[in-house]
PDB file of N, CA and C in Angstrom:
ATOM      1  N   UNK A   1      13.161 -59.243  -6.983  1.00 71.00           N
ATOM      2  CA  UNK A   1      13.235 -58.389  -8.155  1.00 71.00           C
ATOM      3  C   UNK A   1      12.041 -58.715  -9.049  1.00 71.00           C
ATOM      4  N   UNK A   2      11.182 -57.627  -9.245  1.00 80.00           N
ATOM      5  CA  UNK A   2      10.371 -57.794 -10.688  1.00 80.00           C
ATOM      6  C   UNK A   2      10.646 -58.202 -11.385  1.00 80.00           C
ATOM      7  N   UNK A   3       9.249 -58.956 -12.598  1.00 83.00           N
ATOM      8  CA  UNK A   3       9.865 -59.564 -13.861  1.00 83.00           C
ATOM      9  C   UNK A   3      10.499 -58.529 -15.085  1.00 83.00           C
ATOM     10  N   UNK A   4       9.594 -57.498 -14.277  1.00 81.00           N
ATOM     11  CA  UNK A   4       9.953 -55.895 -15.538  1.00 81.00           C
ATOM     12  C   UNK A   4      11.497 -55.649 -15.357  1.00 81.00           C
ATOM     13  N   UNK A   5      11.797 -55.617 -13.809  1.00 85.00           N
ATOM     14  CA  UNK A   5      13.567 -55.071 -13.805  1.00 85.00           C
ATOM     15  C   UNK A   5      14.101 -56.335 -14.204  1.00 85.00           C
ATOM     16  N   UNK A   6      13.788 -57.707 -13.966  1.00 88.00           N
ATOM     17  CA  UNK A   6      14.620 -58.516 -14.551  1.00 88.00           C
ATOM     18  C   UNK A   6      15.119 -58.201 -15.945  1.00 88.00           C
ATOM     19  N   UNK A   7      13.700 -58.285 -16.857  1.00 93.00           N
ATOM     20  CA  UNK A   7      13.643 -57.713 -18.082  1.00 93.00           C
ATOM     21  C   UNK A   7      14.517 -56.998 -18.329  1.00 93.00           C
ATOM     22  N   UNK A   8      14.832 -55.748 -17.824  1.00 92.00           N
ATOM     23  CA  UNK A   8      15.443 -54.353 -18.019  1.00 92.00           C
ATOM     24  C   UNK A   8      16.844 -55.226 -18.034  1.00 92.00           C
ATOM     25  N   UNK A   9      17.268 -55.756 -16.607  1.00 92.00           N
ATOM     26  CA  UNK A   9      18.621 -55.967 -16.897  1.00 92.00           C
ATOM     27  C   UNK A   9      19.380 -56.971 -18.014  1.00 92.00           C
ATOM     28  N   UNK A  10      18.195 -57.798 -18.110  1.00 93.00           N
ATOM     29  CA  UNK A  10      18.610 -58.769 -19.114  1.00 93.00           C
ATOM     30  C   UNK A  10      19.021 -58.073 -20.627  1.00 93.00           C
ATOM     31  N   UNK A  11      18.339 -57.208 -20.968  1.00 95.00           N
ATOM     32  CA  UNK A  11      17.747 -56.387 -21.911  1.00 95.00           C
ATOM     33  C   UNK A  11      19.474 -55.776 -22.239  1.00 95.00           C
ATOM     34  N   UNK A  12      19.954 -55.137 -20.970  1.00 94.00           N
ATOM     35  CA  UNK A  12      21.121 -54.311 -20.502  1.00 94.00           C
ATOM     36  C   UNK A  12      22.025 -55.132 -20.355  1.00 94.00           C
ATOM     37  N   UNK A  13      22.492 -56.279 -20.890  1.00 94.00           N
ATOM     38  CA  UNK A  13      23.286 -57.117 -20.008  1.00 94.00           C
ATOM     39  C   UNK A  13      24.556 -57.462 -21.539  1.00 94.00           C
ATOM     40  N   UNK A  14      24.025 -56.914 -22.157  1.00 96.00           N
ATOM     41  CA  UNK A  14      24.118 -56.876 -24.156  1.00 96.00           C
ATOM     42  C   UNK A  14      25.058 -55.785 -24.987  1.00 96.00           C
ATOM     43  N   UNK A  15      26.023 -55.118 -25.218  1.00 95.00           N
ATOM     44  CA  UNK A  15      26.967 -54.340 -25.202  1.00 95.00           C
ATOM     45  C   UNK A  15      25.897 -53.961 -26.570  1.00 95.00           C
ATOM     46  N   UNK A  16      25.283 -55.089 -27.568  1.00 96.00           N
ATOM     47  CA  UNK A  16      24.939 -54.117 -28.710  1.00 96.00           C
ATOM     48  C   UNK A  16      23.612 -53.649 -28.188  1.00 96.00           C
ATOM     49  N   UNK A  17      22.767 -54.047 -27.806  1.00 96.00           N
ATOM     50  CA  UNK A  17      21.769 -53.285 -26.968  1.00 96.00           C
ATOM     51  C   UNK A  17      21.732 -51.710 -26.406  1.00 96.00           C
ATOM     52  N   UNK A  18      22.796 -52.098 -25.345  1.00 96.00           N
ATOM     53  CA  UNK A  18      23.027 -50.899 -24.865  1.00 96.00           C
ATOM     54  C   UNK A  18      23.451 -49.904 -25.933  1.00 96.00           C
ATOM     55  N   UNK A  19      24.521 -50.209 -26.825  1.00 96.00           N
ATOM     56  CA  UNK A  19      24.787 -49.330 -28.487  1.00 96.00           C
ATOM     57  C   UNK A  19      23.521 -49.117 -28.808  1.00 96.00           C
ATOM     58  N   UNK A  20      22.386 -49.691 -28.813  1.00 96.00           N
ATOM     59  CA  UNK A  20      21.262 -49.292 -29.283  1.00 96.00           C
ATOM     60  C   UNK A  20      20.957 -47.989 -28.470  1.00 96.00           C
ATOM     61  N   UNK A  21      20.878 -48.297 -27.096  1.00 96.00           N
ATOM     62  CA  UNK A  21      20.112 -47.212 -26.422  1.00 96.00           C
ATOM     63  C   UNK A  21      20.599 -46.379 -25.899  1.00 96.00           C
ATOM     64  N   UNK A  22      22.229 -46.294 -26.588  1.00 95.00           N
ATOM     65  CA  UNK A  22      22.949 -44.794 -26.574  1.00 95.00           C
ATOM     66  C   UNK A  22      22.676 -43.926 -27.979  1.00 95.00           C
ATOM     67  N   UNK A  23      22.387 -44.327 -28.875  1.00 95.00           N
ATOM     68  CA  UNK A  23      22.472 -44.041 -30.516  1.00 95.00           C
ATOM     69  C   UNK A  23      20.898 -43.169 -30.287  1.00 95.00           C
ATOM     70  N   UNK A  24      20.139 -44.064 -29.734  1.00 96.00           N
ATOM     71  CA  UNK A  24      18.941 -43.704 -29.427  1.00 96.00           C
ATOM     72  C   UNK A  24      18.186 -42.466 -28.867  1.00 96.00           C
ATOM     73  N   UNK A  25      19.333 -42.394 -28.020  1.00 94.00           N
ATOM     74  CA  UNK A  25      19.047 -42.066 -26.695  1.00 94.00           C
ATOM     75  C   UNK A  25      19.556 -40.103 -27.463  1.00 94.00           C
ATOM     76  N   UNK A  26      20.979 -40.284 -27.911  1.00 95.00           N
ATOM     77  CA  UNK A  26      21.916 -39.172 -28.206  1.00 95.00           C
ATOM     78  C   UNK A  26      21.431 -38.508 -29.453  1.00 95.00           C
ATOM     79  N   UNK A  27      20.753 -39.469 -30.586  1.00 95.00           N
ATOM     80  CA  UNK A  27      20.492 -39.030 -31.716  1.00 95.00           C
ATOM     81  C   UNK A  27      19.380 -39.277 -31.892  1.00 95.00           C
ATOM     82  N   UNK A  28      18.562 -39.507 -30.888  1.00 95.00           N
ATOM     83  CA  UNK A  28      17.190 -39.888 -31.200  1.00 95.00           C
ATOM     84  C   UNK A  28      16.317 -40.693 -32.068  1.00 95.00           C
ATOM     85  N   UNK A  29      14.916 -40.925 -32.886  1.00 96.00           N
ATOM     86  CA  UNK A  29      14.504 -42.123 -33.196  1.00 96.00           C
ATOM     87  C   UNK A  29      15.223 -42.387 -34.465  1.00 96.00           C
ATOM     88  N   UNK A  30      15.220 -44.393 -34.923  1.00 96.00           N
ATOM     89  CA  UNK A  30      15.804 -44.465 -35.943  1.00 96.00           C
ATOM     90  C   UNK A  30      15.457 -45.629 -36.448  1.00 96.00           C
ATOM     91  N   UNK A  31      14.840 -46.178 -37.908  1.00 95.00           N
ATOM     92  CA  UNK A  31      14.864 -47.122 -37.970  1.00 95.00           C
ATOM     93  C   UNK A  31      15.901 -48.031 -37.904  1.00 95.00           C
ATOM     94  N   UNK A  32      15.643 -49.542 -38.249  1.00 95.00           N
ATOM     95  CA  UNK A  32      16.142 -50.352 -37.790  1.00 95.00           C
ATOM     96  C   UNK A  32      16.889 -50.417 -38.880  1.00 95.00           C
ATOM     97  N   UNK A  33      16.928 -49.937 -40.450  1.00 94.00           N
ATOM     98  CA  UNK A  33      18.077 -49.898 -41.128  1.00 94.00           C
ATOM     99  C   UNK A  33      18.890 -48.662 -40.962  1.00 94.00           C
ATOM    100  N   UNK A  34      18.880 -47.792 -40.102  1.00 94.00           N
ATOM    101  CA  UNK A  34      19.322 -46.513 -39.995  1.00 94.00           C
ATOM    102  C   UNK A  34      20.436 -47.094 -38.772  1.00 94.00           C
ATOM    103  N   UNK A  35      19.960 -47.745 -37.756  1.00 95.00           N
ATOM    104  CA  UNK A  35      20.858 -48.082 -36.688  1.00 95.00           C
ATOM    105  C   UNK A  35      21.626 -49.233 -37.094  1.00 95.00           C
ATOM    106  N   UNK A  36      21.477 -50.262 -38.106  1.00 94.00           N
ATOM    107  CA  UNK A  36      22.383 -50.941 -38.769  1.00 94.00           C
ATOM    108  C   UNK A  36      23.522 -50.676 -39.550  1.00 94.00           C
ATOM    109  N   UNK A  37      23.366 -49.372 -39.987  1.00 91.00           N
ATOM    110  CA  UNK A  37      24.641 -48.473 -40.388  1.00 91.00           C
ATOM    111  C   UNK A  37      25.052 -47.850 -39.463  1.00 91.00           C
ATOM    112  N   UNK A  38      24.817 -47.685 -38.668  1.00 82.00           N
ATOM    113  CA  UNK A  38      25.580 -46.924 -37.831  1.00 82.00           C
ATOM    114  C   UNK A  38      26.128 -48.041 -36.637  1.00 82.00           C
ATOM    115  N   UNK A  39      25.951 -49.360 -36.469  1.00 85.00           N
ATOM    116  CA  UNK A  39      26.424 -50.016 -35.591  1.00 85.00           C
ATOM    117  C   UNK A  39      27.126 -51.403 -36.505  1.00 85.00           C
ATOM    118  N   UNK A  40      26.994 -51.310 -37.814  1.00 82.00           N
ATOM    119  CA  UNK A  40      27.702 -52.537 -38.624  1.00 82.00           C
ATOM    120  C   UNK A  40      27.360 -53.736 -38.683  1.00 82.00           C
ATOM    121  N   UNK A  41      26.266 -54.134 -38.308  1.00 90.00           N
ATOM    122  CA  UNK A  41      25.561 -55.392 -38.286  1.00 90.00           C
ATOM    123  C   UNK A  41      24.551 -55.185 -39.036  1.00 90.00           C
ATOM    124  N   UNK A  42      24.185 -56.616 -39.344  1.00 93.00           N
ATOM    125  CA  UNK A  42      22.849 -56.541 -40.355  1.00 93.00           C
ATOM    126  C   UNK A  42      21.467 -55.874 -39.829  1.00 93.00           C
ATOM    127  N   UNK A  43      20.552 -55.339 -40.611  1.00 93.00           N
ATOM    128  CA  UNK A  43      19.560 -54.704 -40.443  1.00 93.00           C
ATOM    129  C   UNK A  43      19.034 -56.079 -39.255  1.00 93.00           C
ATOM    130  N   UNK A  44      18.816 -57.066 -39.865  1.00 95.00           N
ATOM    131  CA  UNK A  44      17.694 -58.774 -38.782  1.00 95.00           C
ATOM    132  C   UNK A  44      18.480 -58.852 -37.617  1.00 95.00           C
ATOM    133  N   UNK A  45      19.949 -58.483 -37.580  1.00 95.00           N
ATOM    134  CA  UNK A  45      20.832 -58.782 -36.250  1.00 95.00           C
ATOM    135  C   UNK A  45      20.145 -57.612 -35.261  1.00 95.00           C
ATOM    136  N   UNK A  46      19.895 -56.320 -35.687  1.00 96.00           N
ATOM    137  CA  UNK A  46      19.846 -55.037 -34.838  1.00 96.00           C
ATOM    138  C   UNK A  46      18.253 -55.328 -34.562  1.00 96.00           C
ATOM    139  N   UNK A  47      17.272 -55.887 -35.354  1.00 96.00           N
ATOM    140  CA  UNK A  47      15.718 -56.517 -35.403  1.00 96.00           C
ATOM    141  C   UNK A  47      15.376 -57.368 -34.272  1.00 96.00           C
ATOM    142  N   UNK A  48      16.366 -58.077 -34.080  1.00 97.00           N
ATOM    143  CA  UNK A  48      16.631 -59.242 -32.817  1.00 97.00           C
ATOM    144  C   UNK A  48      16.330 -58.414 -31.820  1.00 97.00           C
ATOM    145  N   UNK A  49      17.603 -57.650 -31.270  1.00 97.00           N
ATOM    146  CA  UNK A  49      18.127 -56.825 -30.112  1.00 97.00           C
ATOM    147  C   UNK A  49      17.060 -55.826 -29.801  1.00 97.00           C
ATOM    148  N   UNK A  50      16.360 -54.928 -31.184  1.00 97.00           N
ATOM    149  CA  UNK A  50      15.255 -54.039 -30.791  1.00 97.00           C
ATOM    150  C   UNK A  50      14.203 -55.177 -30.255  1.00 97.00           C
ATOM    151  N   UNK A  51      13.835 -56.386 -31.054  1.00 97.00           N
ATOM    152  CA  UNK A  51      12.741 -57.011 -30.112  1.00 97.00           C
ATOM    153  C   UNK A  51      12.624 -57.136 -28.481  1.00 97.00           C
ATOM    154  N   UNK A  52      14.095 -58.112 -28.428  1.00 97.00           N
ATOM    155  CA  UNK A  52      14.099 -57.973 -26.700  1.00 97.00           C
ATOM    156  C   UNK A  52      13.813 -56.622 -26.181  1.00 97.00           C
ATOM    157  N   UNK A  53      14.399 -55.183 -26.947  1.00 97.00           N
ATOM    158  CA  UNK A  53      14.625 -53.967 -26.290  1.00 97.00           C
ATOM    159  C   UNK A  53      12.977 -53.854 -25.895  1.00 97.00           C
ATOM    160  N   UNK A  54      12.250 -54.114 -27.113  1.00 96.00           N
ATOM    161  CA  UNK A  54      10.939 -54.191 -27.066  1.00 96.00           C
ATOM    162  C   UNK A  54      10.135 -54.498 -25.915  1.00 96.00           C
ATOM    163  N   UNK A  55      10.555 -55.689 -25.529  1.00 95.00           N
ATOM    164  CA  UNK A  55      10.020 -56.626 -24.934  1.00 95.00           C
ATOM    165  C   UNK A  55      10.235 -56.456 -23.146  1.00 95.00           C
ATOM    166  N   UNK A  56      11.188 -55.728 -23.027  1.00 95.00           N
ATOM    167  CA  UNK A  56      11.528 -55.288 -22.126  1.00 95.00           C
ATOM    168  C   UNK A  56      10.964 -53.860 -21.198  1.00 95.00           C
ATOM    169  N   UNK A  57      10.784 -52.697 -22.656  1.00 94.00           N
ATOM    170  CA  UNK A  57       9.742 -51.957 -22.572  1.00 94.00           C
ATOM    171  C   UNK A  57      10.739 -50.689 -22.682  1.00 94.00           C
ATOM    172  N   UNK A  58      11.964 -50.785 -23.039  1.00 96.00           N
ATOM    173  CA  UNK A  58      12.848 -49.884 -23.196  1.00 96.00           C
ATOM    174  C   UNK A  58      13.153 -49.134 -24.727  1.00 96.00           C
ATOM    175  N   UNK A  59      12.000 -49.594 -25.559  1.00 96.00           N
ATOM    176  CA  UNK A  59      11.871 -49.151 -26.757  1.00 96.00           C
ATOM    177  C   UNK A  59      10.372 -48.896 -27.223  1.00 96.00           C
ATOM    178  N   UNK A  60      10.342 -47.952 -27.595  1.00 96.00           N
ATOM    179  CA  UNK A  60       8.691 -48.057 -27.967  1.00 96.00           C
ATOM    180  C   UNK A  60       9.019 -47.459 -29.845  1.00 96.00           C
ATOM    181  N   UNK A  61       7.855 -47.753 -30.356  1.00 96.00           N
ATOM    182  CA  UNK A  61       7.741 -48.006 -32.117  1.00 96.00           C
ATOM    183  C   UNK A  61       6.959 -46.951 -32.552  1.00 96.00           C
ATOM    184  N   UNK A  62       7.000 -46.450 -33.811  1.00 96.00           N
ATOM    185  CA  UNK A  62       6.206 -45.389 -34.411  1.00 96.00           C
ATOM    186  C   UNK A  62       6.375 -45.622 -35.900  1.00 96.00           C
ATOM    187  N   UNK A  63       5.237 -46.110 -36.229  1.00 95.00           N
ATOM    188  CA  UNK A  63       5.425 -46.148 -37.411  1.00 95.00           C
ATOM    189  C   UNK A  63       4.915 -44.973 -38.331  1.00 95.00           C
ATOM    190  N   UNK A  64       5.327 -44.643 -39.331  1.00 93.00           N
ATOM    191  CA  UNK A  64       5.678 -43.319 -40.176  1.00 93.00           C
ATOM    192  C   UNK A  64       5.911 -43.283 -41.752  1.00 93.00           C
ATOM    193  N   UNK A  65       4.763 -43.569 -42.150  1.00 94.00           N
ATOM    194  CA  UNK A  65       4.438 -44.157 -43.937  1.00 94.00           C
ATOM    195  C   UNK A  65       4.623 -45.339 -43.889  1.00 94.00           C
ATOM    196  N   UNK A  66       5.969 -46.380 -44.345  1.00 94.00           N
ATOM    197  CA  UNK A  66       6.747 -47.363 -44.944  1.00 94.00           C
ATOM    198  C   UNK A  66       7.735 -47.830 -43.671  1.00 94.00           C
ATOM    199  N   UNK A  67       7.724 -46.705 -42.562  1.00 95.00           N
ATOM    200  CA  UNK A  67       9.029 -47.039 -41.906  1.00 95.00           C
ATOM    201  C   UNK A  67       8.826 -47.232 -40.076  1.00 95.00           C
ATOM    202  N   UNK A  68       9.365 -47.860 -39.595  1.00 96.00           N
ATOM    203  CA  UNK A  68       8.526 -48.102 -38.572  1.00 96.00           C
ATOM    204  C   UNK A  68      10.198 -47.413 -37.736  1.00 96.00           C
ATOM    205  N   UNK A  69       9.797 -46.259 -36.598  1.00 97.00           N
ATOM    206  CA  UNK A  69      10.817 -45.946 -35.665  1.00 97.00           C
ATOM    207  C   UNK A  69      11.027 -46.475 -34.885  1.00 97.00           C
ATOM    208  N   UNK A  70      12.247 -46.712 -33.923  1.00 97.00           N
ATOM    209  CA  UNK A  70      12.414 -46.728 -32.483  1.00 97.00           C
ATOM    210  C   UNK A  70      12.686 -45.900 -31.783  1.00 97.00           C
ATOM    211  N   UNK A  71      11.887 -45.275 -30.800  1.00 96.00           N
ATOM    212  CA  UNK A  71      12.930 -44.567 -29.915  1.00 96.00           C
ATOM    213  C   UNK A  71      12.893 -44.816 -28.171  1.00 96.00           C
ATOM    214  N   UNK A  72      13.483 -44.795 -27.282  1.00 95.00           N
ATOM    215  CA  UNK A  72      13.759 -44.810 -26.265  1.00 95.00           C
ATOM    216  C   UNK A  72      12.713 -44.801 -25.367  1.00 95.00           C
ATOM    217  N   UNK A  73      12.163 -45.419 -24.403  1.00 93.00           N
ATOM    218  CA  UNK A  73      11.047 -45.390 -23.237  1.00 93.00           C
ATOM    219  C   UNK A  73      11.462 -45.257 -22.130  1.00 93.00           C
ATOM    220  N   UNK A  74      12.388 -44.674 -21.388  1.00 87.00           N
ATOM    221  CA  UNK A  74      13.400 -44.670 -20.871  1.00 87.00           C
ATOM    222  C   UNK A  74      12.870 -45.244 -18.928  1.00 87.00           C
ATOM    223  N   UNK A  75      11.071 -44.732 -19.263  1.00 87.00           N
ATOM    224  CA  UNK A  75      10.484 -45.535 -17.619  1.00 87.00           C
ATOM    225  C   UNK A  75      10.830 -46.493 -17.052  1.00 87.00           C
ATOM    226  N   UNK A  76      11.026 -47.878 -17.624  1.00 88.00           N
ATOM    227  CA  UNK A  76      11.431 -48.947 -16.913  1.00 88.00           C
ATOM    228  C   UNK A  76      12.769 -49.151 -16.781  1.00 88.00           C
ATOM    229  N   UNK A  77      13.552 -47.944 -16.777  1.00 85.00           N
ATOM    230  CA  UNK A  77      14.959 -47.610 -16.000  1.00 85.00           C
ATOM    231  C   UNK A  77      14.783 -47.485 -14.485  1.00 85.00           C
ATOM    232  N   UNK A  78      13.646 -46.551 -14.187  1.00 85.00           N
ATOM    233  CA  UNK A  78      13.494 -46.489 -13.201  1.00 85.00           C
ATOM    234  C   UNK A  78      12.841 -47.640 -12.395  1.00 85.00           C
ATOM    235  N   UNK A  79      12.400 -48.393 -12.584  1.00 82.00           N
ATOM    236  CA  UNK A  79      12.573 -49.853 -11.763  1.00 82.00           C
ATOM    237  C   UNK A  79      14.119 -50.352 -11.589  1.00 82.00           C
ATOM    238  N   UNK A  80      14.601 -50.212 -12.459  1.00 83.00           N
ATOM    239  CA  UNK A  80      16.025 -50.847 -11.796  1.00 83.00           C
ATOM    240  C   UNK A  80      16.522 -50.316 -11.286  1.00 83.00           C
ATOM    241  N   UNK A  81      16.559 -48.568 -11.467  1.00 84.00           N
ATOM    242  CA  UNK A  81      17.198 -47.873 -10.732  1.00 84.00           C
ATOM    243  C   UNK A  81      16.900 -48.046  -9.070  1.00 84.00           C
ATOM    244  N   UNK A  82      15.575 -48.068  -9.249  1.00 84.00           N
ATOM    245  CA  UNK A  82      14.918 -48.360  -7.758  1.00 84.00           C
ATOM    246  C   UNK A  82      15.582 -49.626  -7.043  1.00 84.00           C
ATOM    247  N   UNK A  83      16.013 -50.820  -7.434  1.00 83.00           N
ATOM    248  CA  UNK A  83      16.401 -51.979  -7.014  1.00 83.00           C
ATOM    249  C   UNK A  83      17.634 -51.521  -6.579  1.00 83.00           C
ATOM    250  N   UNK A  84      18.740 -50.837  -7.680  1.00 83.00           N
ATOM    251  CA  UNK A  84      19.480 -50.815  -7.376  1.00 83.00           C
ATOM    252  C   UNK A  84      20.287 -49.644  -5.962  1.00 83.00           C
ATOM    253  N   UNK A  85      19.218 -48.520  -6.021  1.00 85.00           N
ATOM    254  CA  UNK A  85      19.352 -48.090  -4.704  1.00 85.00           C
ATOM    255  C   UNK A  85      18.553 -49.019  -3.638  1.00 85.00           C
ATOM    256  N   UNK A  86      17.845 -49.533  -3.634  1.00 82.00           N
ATOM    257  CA  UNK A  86      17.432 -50.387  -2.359  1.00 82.00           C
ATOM    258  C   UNK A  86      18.721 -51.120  -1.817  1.00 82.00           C
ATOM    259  N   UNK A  87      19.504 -51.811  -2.836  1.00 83.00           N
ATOM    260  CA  UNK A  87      20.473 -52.622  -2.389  1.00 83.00           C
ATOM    261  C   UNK A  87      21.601 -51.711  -1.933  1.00 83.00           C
ATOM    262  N   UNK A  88      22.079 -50.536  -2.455  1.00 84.00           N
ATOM    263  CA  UNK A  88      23.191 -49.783  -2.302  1.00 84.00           C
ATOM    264  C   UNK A  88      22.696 -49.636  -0.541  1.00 84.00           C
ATOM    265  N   UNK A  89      21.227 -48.929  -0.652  1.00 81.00           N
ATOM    266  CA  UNK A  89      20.852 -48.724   1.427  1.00 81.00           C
ATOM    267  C   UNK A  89      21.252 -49.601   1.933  1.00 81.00           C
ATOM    268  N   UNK A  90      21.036 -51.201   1.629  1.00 82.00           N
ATOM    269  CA  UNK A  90      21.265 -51.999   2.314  1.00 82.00           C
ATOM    270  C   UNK A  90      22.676 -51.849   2.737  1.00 82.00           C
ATOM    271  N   UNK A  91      23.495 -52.222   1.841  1.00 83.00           N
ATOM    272  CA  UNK A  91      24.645 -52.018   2.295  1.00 83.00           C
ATOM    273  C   UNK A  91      25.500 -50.989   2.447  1.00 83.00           C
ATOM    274  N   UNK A  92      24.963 -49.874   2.920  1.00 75.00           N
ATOM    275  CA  UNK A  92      24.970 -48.342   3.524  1.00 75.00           C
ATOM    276  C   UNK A  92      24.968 -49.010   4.783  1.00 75.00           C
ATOM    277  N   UNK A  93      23.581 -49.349   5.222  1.00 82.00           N
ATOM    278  CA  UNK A  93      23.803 -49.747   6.439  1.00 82.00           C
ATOM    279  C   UNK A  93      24.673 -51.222   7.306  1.00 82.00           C
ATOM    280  N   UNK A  94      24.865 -52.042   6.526  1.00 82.00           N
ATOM    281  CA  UNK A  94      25.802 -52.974   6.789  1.00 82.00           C
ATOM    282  C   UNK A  94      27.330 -52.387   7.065  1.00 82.00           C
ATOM    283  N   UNK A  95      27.600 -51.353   6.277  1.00 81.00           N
ATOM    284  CA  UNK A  95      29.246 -50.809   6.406  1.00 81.00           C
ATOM    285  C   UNK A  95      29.110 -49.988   7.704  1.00 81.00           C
ATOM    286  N   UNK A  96      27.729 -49.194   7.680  1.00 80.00           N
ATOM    287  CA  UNK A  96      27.949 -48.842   9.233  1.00 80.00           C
ATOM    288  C   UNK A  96      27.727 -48.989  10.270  1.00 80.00           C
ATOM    289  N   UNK A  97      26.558 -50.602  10.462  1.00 79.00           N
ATOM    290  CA  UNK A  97      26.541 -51.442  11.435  1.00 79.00           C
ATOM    291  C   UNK A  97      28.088 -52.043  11.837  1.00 79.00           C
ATOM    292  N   UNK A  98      28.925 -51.900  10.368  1.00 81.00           N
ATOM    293  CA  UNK A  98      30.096 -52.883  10.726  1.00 81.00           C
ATOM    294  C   UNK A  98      31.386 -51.675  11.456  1.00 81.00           C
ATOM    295  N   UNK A  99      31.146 -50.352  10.774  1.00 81.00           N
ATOM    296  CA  UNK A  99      32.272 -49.088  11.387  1.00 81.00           C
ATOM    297  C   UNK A  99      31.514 -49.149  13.180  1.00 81.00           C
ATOM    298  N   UNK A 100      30.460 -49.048  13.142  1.00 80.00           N
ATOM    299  CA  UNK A 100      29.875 -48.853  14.783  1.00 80.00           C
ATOM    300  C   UNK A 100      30.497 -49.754  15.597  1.00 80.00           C
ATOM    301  N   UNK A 101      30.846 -51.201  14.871  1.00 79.00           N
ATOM    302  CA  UNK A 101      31.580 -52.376  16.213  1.00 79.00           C
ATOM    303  C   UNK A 101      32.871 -52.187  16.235  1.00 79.00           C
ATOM    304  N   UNK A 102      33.217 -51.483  14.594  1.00 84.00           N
ATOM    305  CA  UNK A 102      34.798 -51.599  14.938  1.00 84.00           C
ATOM    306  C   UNK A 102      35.025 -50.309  15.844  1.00 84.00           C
ATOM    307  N   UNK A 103      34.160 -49.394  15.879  1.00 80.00           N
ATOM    308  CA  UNK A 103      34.476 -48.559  16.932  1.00 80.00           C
ATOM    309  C   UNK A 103      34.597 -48.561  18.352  1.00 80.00           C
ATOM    310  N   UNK A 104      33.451 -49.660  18.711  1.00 80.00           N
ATOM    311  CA  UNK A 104      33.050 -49.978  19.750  1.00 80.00           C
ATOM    312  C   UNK A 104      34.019 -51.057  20.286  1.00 80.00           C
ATOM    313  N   UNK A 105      34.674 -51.476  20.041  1.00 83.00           N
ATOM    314  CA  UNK A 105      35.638 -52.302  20.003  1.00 83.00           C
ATOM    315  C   UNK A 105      36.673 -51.675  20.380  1.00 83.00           C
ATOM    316  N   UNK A 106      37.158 -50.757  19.388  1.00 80.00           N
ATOM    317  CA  UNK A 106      38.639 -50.208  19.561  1.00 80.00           C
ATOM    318  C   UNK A 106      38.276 -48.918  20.918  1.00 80.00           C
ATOM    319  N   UNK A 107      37.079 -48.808  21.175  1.00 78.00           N
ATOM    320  CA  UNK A 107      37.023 -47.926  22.860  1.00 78.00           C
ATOM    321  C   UNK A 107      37.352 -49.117  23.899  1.00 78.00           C
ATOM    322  N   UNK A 108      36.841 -50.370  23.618  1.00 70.00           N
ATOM    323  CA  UNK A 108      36.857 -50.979  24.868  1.00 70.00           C
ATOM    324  C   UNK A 108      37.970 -51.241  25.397  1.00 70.00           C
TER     325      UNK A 108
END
């Protein structure tokens, strides 16, 4: 696994995070005191969580006079997504390497 999908999942692994990048995602950009009302934690608690989000690459910034946005980068989904179908093939084919013997079996 990449350090980027690591990133991603670590990033994802966070219930308020992910609250971030549904709020985000549904209502589009917001500062970081805008998503503190709307998720009940302090403005520096939601500051934290956008950094990692940051850092991860699942948030990108716009700043706008006085106020700096977040909104959603949603690309380095698709690295994990990618991992995570690689592994689903894998074991696509393991269930039907394993149906082929039990078949082969129950003919003999």
């Amino acid at each position: 696994m990449s350090e980027v999908t690591q990133k991603v999942f670590n990033a994802l692994a966070d219930t308020t995070r992910r609250s971030i990048i549904d709020i985000l995602t549904t209502q589009g950009a917001h500062t970081a005191t805008q998503l503190s009302q709307d998720m009940e934690i302090t403005r520096q608690g939601v500051t934290k969580h956008i950094n990692i989000l940051i850092d991860a690459g699942l948030i990108s910034t716009r700043k706008q006079g006085r106020e700096v946005y977040y909104d959603v980068t949603p690309s380095p989904l698709a690295n994990a997504t990618q991992w995570i179908s690689n592994i689903e093939a894998q074991w696509d084919k393991r269930l039907s390497a394993l149906q082929n013997l039990i078949e082969d079996q129950s003919n003999s």
